[in-house]
Amino acid sequence: MKVLKFGGTSVGTPESLNCVKSIVENQPEPLIVTVSALGGITNRLIECGNRAEDADPVYHDIISQIRQRHFDVIKAVVAPDCQAQCREIVSKLIDELQLVCDAICLLRELTPRSSDLIVSYGERMSSVIVNHMINGSILRNSLDFIRTKQVYGKSVLDREQTSELIHEYFDQIAGEKIVIVPGFISRDSRGHISNLGRGGSDYTAAILAAELHASVLEIWTDVDGFMTADPRVVADAYVIDNLSFVEAMELCNFGAKVVYPPTIYPVFTANIPIIIKNTFNATHPGTLISEGGSGRGIVGVSAIADTCLLSLTGAPMEWNERMINSLSRNGVETLMPNGQCQCAIHASDSKRAMDILQSKFAEELASGAVKVELTNDLSAIAIIGAVTEQMVTNATEQFAAALNVCGIPVSYAPRQASPGALACLVPHSFLNQSLNAIHSSFIVTSK
Ligand code: ADP
Ligand code: ASP
Ligand code: MG
């Protein structure tokens, strides 16, 4: 059995859906097919919720456009005798979305729970369409078997509950040839609709692959494979044929958006290979992520676009451990700590991080000699690969030099960010230029 996952662009238009249909229907073995919302729909749903909260009547137009787009797709890809049934199911979901948005508009309040409910409609509708489009498929709803729990105010997978439920649901349908599953969506322990985070359909597919011992997880997207950098930013980027799980994990953790970061872990521990493939160029072999590996030193360049530099200015070095521990124990990921009361954090964690330090160091801060400082609008850029000790020394110089030559200011010097990543901070406005400079220096020259 294989698990295939098709992202938003792959299920975005009638043309792309026809590619999906032919890829799926031509596979000889049993399949689980996980699908994202139609391309762009999740963003539209988020906008819809925000407009409803502001009582901006534009939300009605957005809902009409979402309805029309789904109806147009149904008309183009679903067999004529199945269209009425498919339209009816999708229509009911959109009517429900309309009711939810009307309630938000009346209340003028969009809560995290209602926002999660709104974004869930994307995958709930796309999976119904794909189910009606693919001959001989059945639909199973992730809301029944993917469970999340709250950790530090964030929704994360409840692996134990999910594992039990997946076996309960899938053991009964073991002989089915094609099972369609919506990605991304889940329920929490109280039964409310939640999700696995933006880009989370990859993770849904990986969890199913690991639990049900798939032979492979295929992630079908809009590029030929995992590339040495984001091809939208770095024109010279090229496809990497093979990556180890660890190399892929490092690249994803450092912002390579082609795979959602938590995806790799469940399949890595179950030793199930991942293949990244292009829905629009199905004959290209893509990238194999497995126990093997690239056999190369530096495999790629990636970036976390929105980061801040957090400093406990004036603090003695001995406070560093307390600072880093208080952040990480409270769910703030610290990137590249320098051992001197400074580290980078994700911009989305900045308020939380400031609050934590202000409360943990309240007494010390009261004297005025020490301050919590935040430098905003930075990006972390990294080279990823087998960063050996020797390389750290050489690469650090090469890294800084490559940026220097291009006149790019370095806000935080290059340092080892994890066992396989060497990173530095640059002003956000220099992100794309930096990625190109570092890619030319480390990847193009070594090709
Ligand atoms: P999907 O909708 O299929 O989930 P995503 O947009 O999430 O697709 O991921 C595919 C996109 O990831 C590509 O279009 C590409 O621009 C971007 N990307 C970023 N880094 C990389 C990389 N290293 N290799 C390939 N694609 C990358
Ligand atoms: N539709 C969701 C998103 O846009 C999940 C996904 O596509 O993987 O983030
Ligand atoms: Mg994605």
CSV table of C-alpha atoms and ligand atoms in Angstrom, one decimal:
chain,number,residue,atom,x,y,z
A,1,MET,CA,0.0,0.0,0.0
A,2,LYS,CA,1.2,3.5,-0.9
A,3,VAL,CA,0.2,6.9,0.5
A,4,LEU,CA,0.0,9.7,-2.0
A,5,LYS,CA,-0.5,13.3,-1.0
A,6,PHE,CA,-1.6,16.0,-3.5
A,7,GLY,CA,-1.1,19.7,-2.5
A,8,GLY,CA,-3.2,22.7,-3.3
A,9,THR,CA,-1.8,23.4,-6.7
A,10,SER,CA,-2.2,19.8,-7.7
A,11,VAL,CA,-6.0,20.0,-6.9
A,12,GLY,CA,-6.3,23.6,-7.8
A,13,THR,CA,-7.8,23.6,-11.4
A,14,PRO,CA,-9.6,21.1,-13.7
A,15,GLU,CA,-6.4,20.6,-15.6
A,16,SER,CA,-4.3,19.7,-12.5
A,17,LEU,CA,-7.1,17.5,-11.2
A,18,ASN,CA,-7.1,15.6,-14.4
A,19,CYS,CA,-3.4,14.9,-13.9
A,20,VAL,CA,-4.2,13.7,-10.4
A,21,LYS,CA,-6.9,11.4,-11.7
A,22,SER,CA,-4.6,9.8,-14.2
A,23,ILE,CA,-1.7,9.4,-11.7
A,24,VAL,CA,-4.0,7.8,-9.1
A,25,GLU,CA,-6.0,5.6,-11.5
A,26,ASN,CA,-2.8,4.2,-13.1
A,27,GLN,CA,-1.3,2.9,-9.9
A,28,PRO,CA,-1.6,-0.9,-9.6
A,29,GLU,CA,-1.4,-1.1,-5.7
A,30,PRO,CA,-3.9,-0.1,-3.1
A,31,LEU,CA,-3.6,3.6,-2.2
A,32,ILE,CA,-4.5,6.2,0.4
A,33,VAL,CA,-4.8,9.6,-1.3
A,34,THR,CA,-4.5,12.6,1.0
A,35,VAL,CA,-5.6,15.9,-0.5
A,36,SER,CA,-5.3,19.6,0.4
A,37,ALA,CA,-7.9,22.3,-0.2
A,38,LEU,CA,-8.1,23.7,-3.8
A,39,GLY,CA,-5.1,26.0,-4.2
A,40,GLY,CA,-5.6,29.4,-2.5
A,41,ILE,CA,-8.8,28.4,-0.8
A,42,THR,CA,-7.4,28.2,2.8
A,43,ASN,CA,-6.2,31.8,2.4
A,44,ARG,CA,-9.6,32.8,1.1
A,45,LEU,CA,-11.3,31.1,4.1
A,46,ILE,CA,-9.0,33.0,6.5
A,47,GLU,CA,-9.9,36.2,4.8
A,48,CYS,CA,-13.6,35.4,4.9
A,49,GLY,CA,-13.4,34.9,8.7
A,50,ASN,CA,-11.6,38.1,9.2
A,51,ARG,CA,-14.0,40.1,7.1
A,52,ALA,CA,-17.0,38.5,8.9
A,53,GLU,CA,-15.5,39.5,12.2
A,54,ASP,CA,-15.2,43.1,11.0
A,55,ALA,CA,-18.9,42.9,9.7
A,56,ASP,CA,-17.5,43.7,6.3
A,57,PRO,CA,-20.1,42.5,3.8
A,58,VAL,CA,-17.3,41.4,1.4
A,59,TYR,CA,-17.3,38.1,3.2
A,60,HIS,CA,-20.6,37.2,1.3
A,61,ASP,CA,-18.8,37.8,-2.0
A,62,ILE,CA,-15.9,35.6,-0.9
A,63,ILE,CA,-18.3,32.8,0.0
A,64,SER,CA,-20.1,33.1,-3.4
A,65,GLN,CA,-16.7,33.0,-5.2
A,66,ILE,CA,-15.7,29.9,-3.2
A,67,ARG,CA,-19.0,28.2,-4.1
A,68,GLN,CA,-18.7,29.1,-7.7
A,69,ARG,CA,-15.1,27.9,-7.9
A,70,HIS,CA,-16.0,24.5,-6.4
A,71,PHE,CA,-19.1,24.1,-8.7
A,72,ASP,CA,-17.0,25.0,-11.8
A,73,VAL,CA,-14.4,22.3,-10.8
A,74,ILE,CA,-17.2,19.7,-10.2
A,75,LYS,CA,-18.7,20.5,-13.6
A,76,ALA,CA,-15.3,20.0,-15.3
A,77,VAL,CA,-13.9,16.9,-13.6
A,78,VAL,CA,-16.7,14.8,-12.1
A,79,ALA,CA,-18.6,12.4,-14.4
A,80,PRO,CA,-22.0,13.8,-15.4
A,81,ASP,CA,-24.0,11.1,-13.5
A,82,CYS,CA,-22.2,11.9,-10.2
A,83,GLN,CA,-22.2,15.7,-10.4
A,84,ALA,CA,-25.6,16.3,-8.7
A,85,GLN,CA,-24.7,14.3,-5.6
A,86,CYS,CA,-21.2,15.9,-5.4
A,87,ARG,CA,-22.7,19.4,-5.8
A,88,GLU,CA,-25.3,18.7,-3.1
A,89,ILE,CA,-22.6,17.6,-0.5
A,90,VAL,CA,-20.4,20.6,-1.3
A,91,SER,CA,-23.3,23.0,-1.3
A,92,LYS,CA,-24.3,21.8,2.2
A,93,LEU,CA,-20.8,22.5,3.5
A,94,ILE,CA,-20.8,26.0,1.9
A,95,ASP,CA,-24.3,26.7,3.4
A,96,GLU,CA,-22.8,25.7,6.8
A,97,LEU,CA,-19.8,28.0,6.2
A,98,GLN,CA,-22.2,30.8,5.5
A,99,LEU,CA,-24.0,30.2,8.8
A,100,VAL,CA,-20.8,30.2,10.7
A,101,CYS,CA,-19.6,33.4,9.1
A,102,ASP,CA,-23.0,35.1,9.7
A,103,ALA,CA,-22.7,34.1,13.4
A,104,ILE,CA,-19.2,35.6,13.6
A,105,CYS,CA,-20.5,38.8,11.9
A,106,LEU,CA,-23.3,39.1,14.5
A,107,LEU,CA,-20.9,38.4,17.4
A,108,ARG,CA,-18.1,40.5,15.9
A,109,GLU,CA,-15.8,37.9,17.3
A,110,LEU,CA,-13.5,35.4,15.6
A,111,THR,CA,-12.0,33.0,18.1
A,112,PRO,CA,-9.3,30.4,17.4
A,113,ARG,CA,-12.0,27.7,17.5
A,114,SER,CA,-14.2,29.4,15.0
A,115,SER,CA,-11.2,30.2,12.8
A,116,ASP,CA,-10.2,26.5,12.8
A,117,LEU,CA,-13.8,25.6,11.9
A,118,ILE,CA,-13.8,28.0,8.9
A,119,VAL,CA,-10.5,26.8,7.5
A,120,SER,CA,-11.6,23.1,7.7
A,121,TYR,CA,-14.1,23.6,4.9
A,122,GLY,CA,-11.3,23.7,2.3
A,123,GLU,CA,-10.2,20.1,2.7
A,124,ARG,CA,-13.7,18.9,3.5
A,125,MET,CA,-14.9,20.1,0.1
A,126,SER,CA,-11.8,19.2,-2.0
A,127,SER,CA,-11.8,15.6,-0.7
A,128,VAL,CA,-15.5,15.2,-1.6
A,129,ILE,CA,-14.7,16.3,-5.2
A,130,VAL,CA,-11.7,14.1,-5.5
A,131,ASN,CA,-13.7,11.1,-4.2
A,132,HIS,CA,-16.4,11.8,-6.8
A,133,MET,CA,-13.7,12.2,-9.5
A,134,ILE,CA,-11.7,9.1,-8.9
A,135,ASN,CA,-13.3,5.9,-10.1
A,136,GLY,CA,-13.7,3.2,-7.5
A,137,SER,CA,-12.6,5.4,-4.5
A,138,ILE,CA,-14.1,5.7,-1.1
A,139,LEU,CA,-13.8,8.7,1.3
A,140,ARG,CA,-12.7,8.5,4.9
A,141,ASN,CA,-12.8,11.7,7.0
A,142,SER,CA,-9.7,12.7,9.0
A,143,LEU,CA,-12.0,14.4,11.5
A,144,ASP,CA,-12.8,10.9,12.7
A,145,PHE,CA,-9.2,9.7,13.3
A,146,ILE,CA,-6.7,12.6,13.5
A,147,ARG,CA,-6.6,14.0,17.1
A,148,THR,CA,-4.8,17.0,18.4
A,149,LYS,CA,-4.0,18.2,21.9
A,150,GLN,CA,-2.9,21.6,23.3
A,151,VAL,CA,0.7,22.1,24.3
A,152,TYR,CA,1.8,25.6,25.3
A,153,GLY,CA,-1.3,27.0,23.7
A,154,LYS,CA,-0.5,25.3,20.4
A,155,SER,CA,-2.4,22.5,18.7
A,156,VAL,CA,-0.2,19.4,18.2
A,157,LEU,CA,-0.8,15.9,17.2
A,158,ASP,CA,-2.0,13.5,19.9
A,159,ARG,CA,-0.1,10.5,18.4
A,160,GLU,CA,-1.5,7.9,20.8
A,161,GLN,CA,-5.1,8.7,20.3
A,162,THR,CA,-4.6,9.1,16.5
A,163,SER,CA,-2.8,5.8,16.3
A,164,GLU,CA,-5.7,3.9,18.0
A,165,LEU,CA,-8.3,5.6,15.9
A,166,ILE,CA,-6.5,5.1,12.6
A,167,HIS,CA,-6.3,1.4,13.3
A,168,GLU,CA,-10.0,1.3,14.3
A,169,TYR,CA,-11.1,3.0,11.0
A,170,PHE,CA,-8.6,1.5,8.5
A,171,ASP,CA,-8.5,-2.1,9.7
A,172,GLN,CA,-12.1,-2.4,8.6
A,173,ILE,CA,-11.4,-1.3,5.1
A,174,ALA,CA,-8.1,-3.0,4.5
A,175,GLY,CA,-9.1,-4.4,1.1
A,176,GLU,CA,-10.1,-1.1,-0.4
A,177,LYS,CA,-8.2,-0.1,-3.6
A,178,ILE,CA,-8.4,3.8,-3.2
A,179,VAL,CA,-9.2,5.6,0.0
A,180,ILE,CA,-9.4,9.5,-0.3
A,181,VAL,CA,-8.6,11.4,2.9
A,182,PRO,CA,-8.7,15.2,3.5
A,183,GLY,CA,-5.4,16.4,4.8
A,184,PHE,CA,-4.7,19.1,7.5
A,185,ILE,CA,-8.0,18.8,9.5
A,186,SER,CA,-8.4,17.1,12.9
A,187,ARG,CA,-10.4,17.2,16.1
A,188,ASP,CA,-9.2,18.1,19.6
A,189,SER,CA,-9.9,16.1,22.8
A,190,ARG,CA,-13.2,17.9,23.3
A,191,GLY,CA,-14.3,17.1,19.7
A,192,HIS,CA,-13.9,20.6,18.3
A,193,ILE,CA,-12.4,20.9,14.8
A,194,SER,CA,-8.7,21.7,14.8
A,195,ASN,CA,-5.9,21.3,12.4
A,196,LEU,CA,-2.2,20.3,12.1
A,197,GLY,CA,-1.0,23.8,11.1
A,198,ARG,CA,-0.5,25.5,7.7
A,199,GLY,CA,0.8,23.0,5.2
A,200,GLY,CA,-0.3,20.2,7.5
A,201,SER,CA,-1.7,17.9,4.7
A,202,ASP,CA,1.8,16.5,4.3
A,203,TYR,CA,1.7,15.5,7.9
A,204,THR,CA,-1.7,13.8,7.7
A,205,ALA,CA,-0.3,11.7,4.9
A,206,ALA,CA,2.9,10.8,6.8
A,207,ILE,CA,1.0,9.8,9.9
A,208,LEU,CA,-1.2,7.5,7.8
A,209,ALA,CA,1.8,6.1,6.0
A,210,ALA,CA,3.6,5.3,9.3
A,211,GLU,CA,0.6,3.9,11.1
A,212,LEU,CA,-0.5,1.7,8.3
A,213,HIS,CA,3.1,0.6,7.2
A,214,ALA,CA,2.9,2.0,3.7
A,215,SER,CA,5.7,0.9,1.3
A,216,VAL,CA,6.2,4.6,0.4
A,217,LEU,CA,4.9,8.1,1.0
A,218,GLU,CA,4.7,10.1,-2.3
A,219,ILE,CA,4.3,13.9,-2.0
A,220,TRP,CA,3.0,15.2,-5.2
A,221,THR,CA,3.5,19.0,-5.7
A,222,ASP,CA,4.3,21.6,-8.3
A,223,VAL,CA,8.1,21.2,-8.6
A,224,ASP,CA,10.3,18.3,-9.9
A,225,GLY,CA,11.6,17.4,-6.4
A,226,PHE,CA,13.4,18.8,-3.4
A,227,MET,CA,15.7,21.4,-4.8
A,228,THR,CA,18.9,23.0,-3.6
A,229,ALA,CA,16.9,26.2,-2.8
A,230,ASP,CA,13.4,27.6,-3.3
A,231,PRO,CA,13.3,27.9,-7.1
A,232,ARG,CA,10.9,30.9,-6.8
A,233,VAL,CA,13.8,32.8,-5.2
A,234,VAL,CA,17.0,31.2,-6.6
A,235,ALA,CA,16.9,30.7,-10.3
A,236,ASP,CA,19.9,28.4,-10.3
A,237,ALA,CA,18.4,25.9,-7.9
A,238,TYR,CA,18.3,22.3,-9.1
A,239,VAL,CA,16.7,19.0,-8.0
A,240,ILE,CA,18.5,16.9,-5.5
A,241,ASP,CA,18.1,13.2,-6.5
A,242,ASN,CA,18.6,11.7,-3.0
A,243,LEU,CA,18.4,13.0,0.5
A,244,SER,CA,18.7,11.2,3.9
A,245,PHE,CA,15.8,11.6,6.3
A,246,VAL,CA,18.1,13.8,8.5
A,247,GLU,CA,19.2,16.0,5.6
A,248,ALA,CA,15.5,16.5,4.6
A,249,MET,CA,14.5,17.2,8.2
A,250,GLU,CA,17.2,19.8,8.5
A,251,LEU,CA,16.2,21.5,5.3
A,252,CYS,CA,12.5,21.5,6.2
A,253,ASN,CA,13.1,22.7,9.8
A,254,PHE,CA,15.0,25.6,8.3
A,255,GLY,CA,12.2,26.7,6.1
A,256,ALA,CA,12.3,24.6,2.9
A,257,LYS,CA,8.6,24.9,2.3
A,258,VAL,CA,8.2,22.0,-0.1
A,259,VAL,CA,7.5,19.6,2.9
A,260,TYR,CA,5.9,20.6,6.2
A,261,PRO,CA,8.6,20.1,8.9
A,262,PRO,CA,6.8,17.5,11.2
A,263,THR,CA,6.2,15.3,8.2
A,264,ILE,CA,9.5,13.5,8.1
A,265,TYR,CA,9.7,12.2,11.6
A,266,PRO,CA,6.9,9.6,11.6
A,267,VAL,CA,8.0,8.1,8.3
A,268,PHE,CA,11.7,8.3,9.3
A,269,THR,CA,11.0,6.3,12.5
A,270,ALA,CA,9.0,3.7,10.5
A,271,ASN,CA,11.8,3.7,7.8
A,272,ILE,CA,9.3,4.4,5.0
A,273,PRO,CA,10.9,6.3,2.1
A,274,ILE,CA,9.4,9.6,0.8
A,275,ILE,CA,9.4,10.5,-2.8
A,276,ILE,CA,8.7,14.1,-3.9
A,277,LYS,CA,7.1,14.2,-7.3
A,278,ASN,CA,5.7,16.7,-9.7
A,279,THR,CA,2.0,16.3,-10.6
A,280,PHE,CA,2.6,18.3,-13.8
A,281,ASN,CA,5.7,16.3,-14.8
A,282,ALA,CA,4.9,12.8,-13.6
A,283,THR,CA,7.7,11.0,-15.5
A,284,HIS,CA,10.4,13.0,-13.7
A,285,PRO,CA,11.9,10.7,-11.0
A,286,GLY,CA,11.8,13.4,-8.3
A,287,THR,CA,13.6,13.2,-5.0
A,288,LEU,CA,14.0,10.1,-2.9
A,289,ILE,CA,14.2,10.7,0.8
A,290,SER,CA,15.4,7.5,2.6
A,291,GLU,CA,18.0,6.1,5.0
A,292,GLY,CA,20.6,6.6,2.2
A,293,GLY,CA,21.4,10.2,1.5
A,294,SER,CA,22.9,12.7,-0.9
A,295,GLY,CA,26.5,11.7,-0.4
A,296,ARG,CA,27.3,15.4,-0.7
A,297,GLY,CA,28.6,17.9,1.9
A,298,ILE,CA,26.3,20.8,1.6
A,299,VAL,CA,22.9,19.8,0.1
A,300,GLY,CA,21.0,23.0,0.1
A,301,VAL,CA,20.3,26.5,1.2
A,302,SER,CA,17.2,27.6,3.0
A,303,ALA,CA,15.7,30.3,5.2
A,304,ILE,CA,13.3,31.2,7.9
A,305,ALA,CA,12.0,34.4,6.6
A,306,ASP,CA,10.5,36.0,9.8
A,307,THR,CA,12.8,35.9,12.7
A,308,CYS,CA,13.9,38.3,15.5
A,309,LEU,CA,17.0,38.5,17.6
A,310,LEU,CA,16.3,38.4,21.3
A,311,SER,CA,18.9,39.7,23.8
A,312,LEU,CA,19.2,40.0,27.5
A,313,THR,CA,21.4,43.1,27.2
A,314,GLY,CA,23.8,43.8,30.1
A,315,ALA,CA,23.3,40.3,31.6
A,316,PRO,CA,26.3,38.2,32.6
A,317,MET,CA,27.0,35.1,30.5
A,318,GLU,CA,26.1,32.9,33.4
A,319,TRP,CA,22.4,33.8,32.9
A,320,ASN,CA,22.4,32.3,29.4
A,321,GLU,CA,21.4,28.9,30.4
A,322,ARG,CA,18.5,30.2,32.5
A,323,MET,CA,17.4,32.4,29.6
A,324,ILE,CA,17.4,29.6,27.0
A,325,ASN,CA,15.8,27.1,29.4
A,326,SER,CA,13.0,29.4,30.4
A,327,LEU,CA,12.2,30.0,26.7
A,328,SER,CA,12.3,26.4,25.5
A,329,ARG,CA,10.5,25.0,28.6
A,330,ASN,CA,7.7,27.4,27.7
A,331,GLY,CA,7.4,26.4,24.1
A,332,VAL,CA,9.5,29.0,22.4
A,333,GLU,CA,12.0,27.5,19.9
A,334,THR,CA,15.4,29.2,20.3
A,335,LEU,CA,17.5,29.3,17.2
A,336,MET,CA,21.3,29.7,17.2
A,337,PRO,CA,21.9,30.7,20.8
A,338,ASN,CA,25.4,32.3,21.1
A,339,GLY,CA,26.0,31.4,24.8
A,340,GLN,CA,25.9,35.1,25.7
A,341,CYS,CA,22.2,35.7,26.4
A,342,GLN,CA,21.3,36.1,22.7
A,343,CYS,CA,19.3,33.9,20.4
A,344,ALA,CA,17.1,34.1,17.4
A,345,ILE,CA,13.4,33.2,17.6
A,346,HIS,CA,10.5,32.9,15.2
A,347,ALA,CA,8.8,36.3,14.8
A,348,SER,CA,5.5,34.7,15.7
A,349,ASP,CA,6.9,33.8,19.2
A,350,SER,CA,8.2,37.3,19.9
A,351,LYS,CA,5.4,38.5,22.2
A,352,ARG,CA,5.4,35.3,24.1
A,353,ALA,CA,9.2,35.3,24.5
A,354,MET,CA,9.3,38.9,25.8
A,355,ASP,CA,6.6,38.1,28.3
A,356,ILE,CA,8.5,35.0,29.5
A,357,LEU,CA,11.8,36.8,30.0
A,358,GLN,CA,10.0,39.8,31.6
A,359,SER,CA,8.4,37.5,34.2
A,360,LYS,CA,11.4,35.1,34.7
A,361,PHE,CA,13.9,38.0,35.1
A,362,ALA,CA,11.5,40.4,36.8
A,363,GLU,CA,13.7,41.1,39.8
A,364,GLU,CA,16.9,41.6,37.7
A,365,LEU,CA,15.2,43.8,35.2
A,366,ALA,CA,13.7,46.0,37.9
A,367,SER,CA,17.2,47.3,38.7
A,368,GLY,CA,17.4,48.8,35.1
A,369,ALA,CA,21.0,47.4,34.5
A,370,VAL,CA,19.6,44.6,32.4
A,371,LYS,CA,17.1,44.9,29.5
A,372,VAL,CA,15.2,42.5,27.3
A,373,GLU,CA,15.7,43.7,23.7
A,374,LEU,CA,14.2,42.5,20.4
A,375,THR,CA,15.5,43.3,16.9
A,376,ASN,CA,12.7,42.7,14.4
A,377,ASP,CA,12.6,42.2,10.6
A,378,LEU,CA,15.4,39.7,10.3
A,379,SER,CA,15.7,36.4,8.4
A,380,ALA,CA,17.8,33.4,9.2
A,381,ILE,CA,19.5,31.8,6.3
A,382,ALA,CA,21.3,28.5,6.4
A,383,ILE,CA,23.5,26.1,4.5
A,384,ILE,CA,22.4,22.5,5.2
A,385,GLY,CA,24.3,19.3,5.1
A,386,ALA,CA,27.1,17.3,6.8
A,387,VAL,CA,28.4,20.3,8.7
A,388,THR,CA,31.6,18.7,10.2
A,389,GLU,CA,33.8,20.5,12.7
A,390,GLN,CA,36.4,21.3,10.1
A,391,MET,CA,33.7,22.6,7.8
A,392,VAL,CA,32.2,24.8,10.4
A,393,THR,CA,35.5,26.8,10.6
A,394,ASN,CA,36.0,27.0,6.9
A,395,ALA,CA,32.3,27.5,6.0
A,396,THR,CA,31.8,30.2,8.5
A,397,GLU,CA,34.4,32.3,6.8
A,398,GLN,CA,33.1,31.5,3.3
A,399,PHE,CA,29.6,32.2,4.5
A,400,ALA,CA,30.4,35.7,5.8
A,401,ALA,CA,32.6,36.5,2.8
A,402,ALA,CA,29.9,35.5,0.3
A,403,LEU,CA,27.5,38.0,2.0
A,404,ASN,CA,30.2,40.7,2.4
A,405,VAL,CA,31.1,40.6,-1.3
A,406,CYS,CA,27.5,41.4,-2.2
A,407,GLY,CA,27.4,44.2,0.4
A,408,ILE,CA,24.8,42.4,2.6
A,409,PRO,CA,25.0,43.4,6.2
A,410,VAL,CA,25.1,40.5,8.7
A,411,SER,CA,23.0,41.1,11.8
A,412,TYR,CA,24.2,38.0,13.7
A,413,ALA,CA,27.3,36.2,12.7
A,414,PRO,CA,27.2,32.6,11.1
A,415,ARG,CA,27.1,29.8,13.7
A,416,GLN,CA,26.1,26.2,13.9
A,417,ALA,CA,22.3,26.2,14.3
A,418,SER,CA,21.9,22.4,14.6
A,419,PRO,CA,24.0,19.3,13.8
A,420,GLY,CA,23.4,19.9,10.1
A,421,ALA,CA,22.9,23.6,9.7
A,422,LEU,CA,25.1,26.6,9.7
A,423,ALA,CA,23.1,29.9,9.8
A,424,CYS,CA,23.2,33.6,10.3
A,425,LEU,CA,20.8,36.5,10.5
A,426,VAL,CA,20.4,39.2,7.8
A,427,PRO,CA,17.9,42.0,7.5
A,428,HIS,CA,14.7,40.7,6.0
A,429,SER,CA,15.0,43.1,3.1
A,430,PHE,CA,18.2,41.3,2.1
A,431,LEU,CA,16.7,37.8,2.3
A,432,ASN,CA,16.5,36.9,-1.4
A,433,GLN,CA,19.8,38.5,-2.3
A,434,SER,CA,21.4,36.5,0.5
A,435,LEU,CA,19.9,33.2,-0.6
A,436,ASN,CA,21.3,33.8,-4.1
A,437,ALA,CA,24.7,34.8,-2.8
A,438,ILE,CA,25.0,31.8,-0.5
A,439,HIS,CA,23.6,29.4,-3.1
A,440,SER,CA,26.2,30.6,-5.7
A,441,SER,CA,29.0,30.3,-3.2
A,442,PHE,CA,28.3,26.9,-1.8
A,443,ILE,CA,26.0,25.0,-4.2
A,444,VAL,CA,26.7,26.2,-7.8
A,445,THR,CA,30.4,26.2,-7.4
A,446,SER,CA,30.4,22.6,-6.0
A,447,LYS,CA,28.1,21.2,-8.7
B,1,ADP,P1,1.8,22.0,-2.1
B,1,ADP,O1,0.6,23.0,-2.4
B,1,ADP,O2,1.9,21.0,-3.1
B,1,ADP,O3,1.8,21.5,-0.7
B,1,ADP,P2,3.8,24.0,-1.4
B,1,ADP,O4,3.6,25.3,-1.9
B,1,ADP,O5,3.6,23.7,0.0
B,1,ADP,O6,3.1,22.9,-2.3
B,1,ADP,O7,5.3,23.5,-1.7
B,1,ADP,C1,5.9,23.6,-3.0
B,1,ADP,C2,6.6,24.9,-3.1
B,1,ADP,O8,7.7,24.9,-2.2
B,1,ADP,C3,7.3,25.0,-4.5
B,1,ADP,O9,6.5,25.6,-5.4
B,1,ADP,C4,8.5,25.9,-4.2
B,1,ADP,O10,8.4,27.2,-4.5
B,1,ADP,C5,8.6,25.8,-2.6
B,1,ADP,N1,10.0,25.5,-2.2
B,1,ADP,C6,10.6,26.1,-1.1
B,1,ADP,N2,11.8,25.5,-0.9
B,1,ADP,C7,12.0,24.5,-1.8
B,1,ADP,C8,13.0,23.6,-2.1
B,1,ADP,N3,14.1,23.5,-1.5
B,1,ADP,N4,12.8,22.7,-3.1
B,1,ADP,C9,11.6,22.7,-3.8
B,1,ADP,N5,10.6,23.6,-3.6
B,1,ADP,C10,10.8,24.5,-2.6
B,2,ASP,N1,-4.8,23.8,3.1
B,2,ASP,C1,-3.9,23.9,4.1
B,2,ASP,C2,-3.0,25.1,3.9
B,2,ASP,O1,-3.1,25.8,2.9
B,2,ASP,C3,-3.1,22.6,4.4
B,2,ASP,C4,-2.2,22.2,3.2
B,2,ASP,O2,-2.4,22.6,2.1
B,2,ASP,O3,-1.3,21.3,3.5
B,2,ASP,O4,-2.1,25.4,4.7
B,3,MG,MG,2.7,22.2,1.2
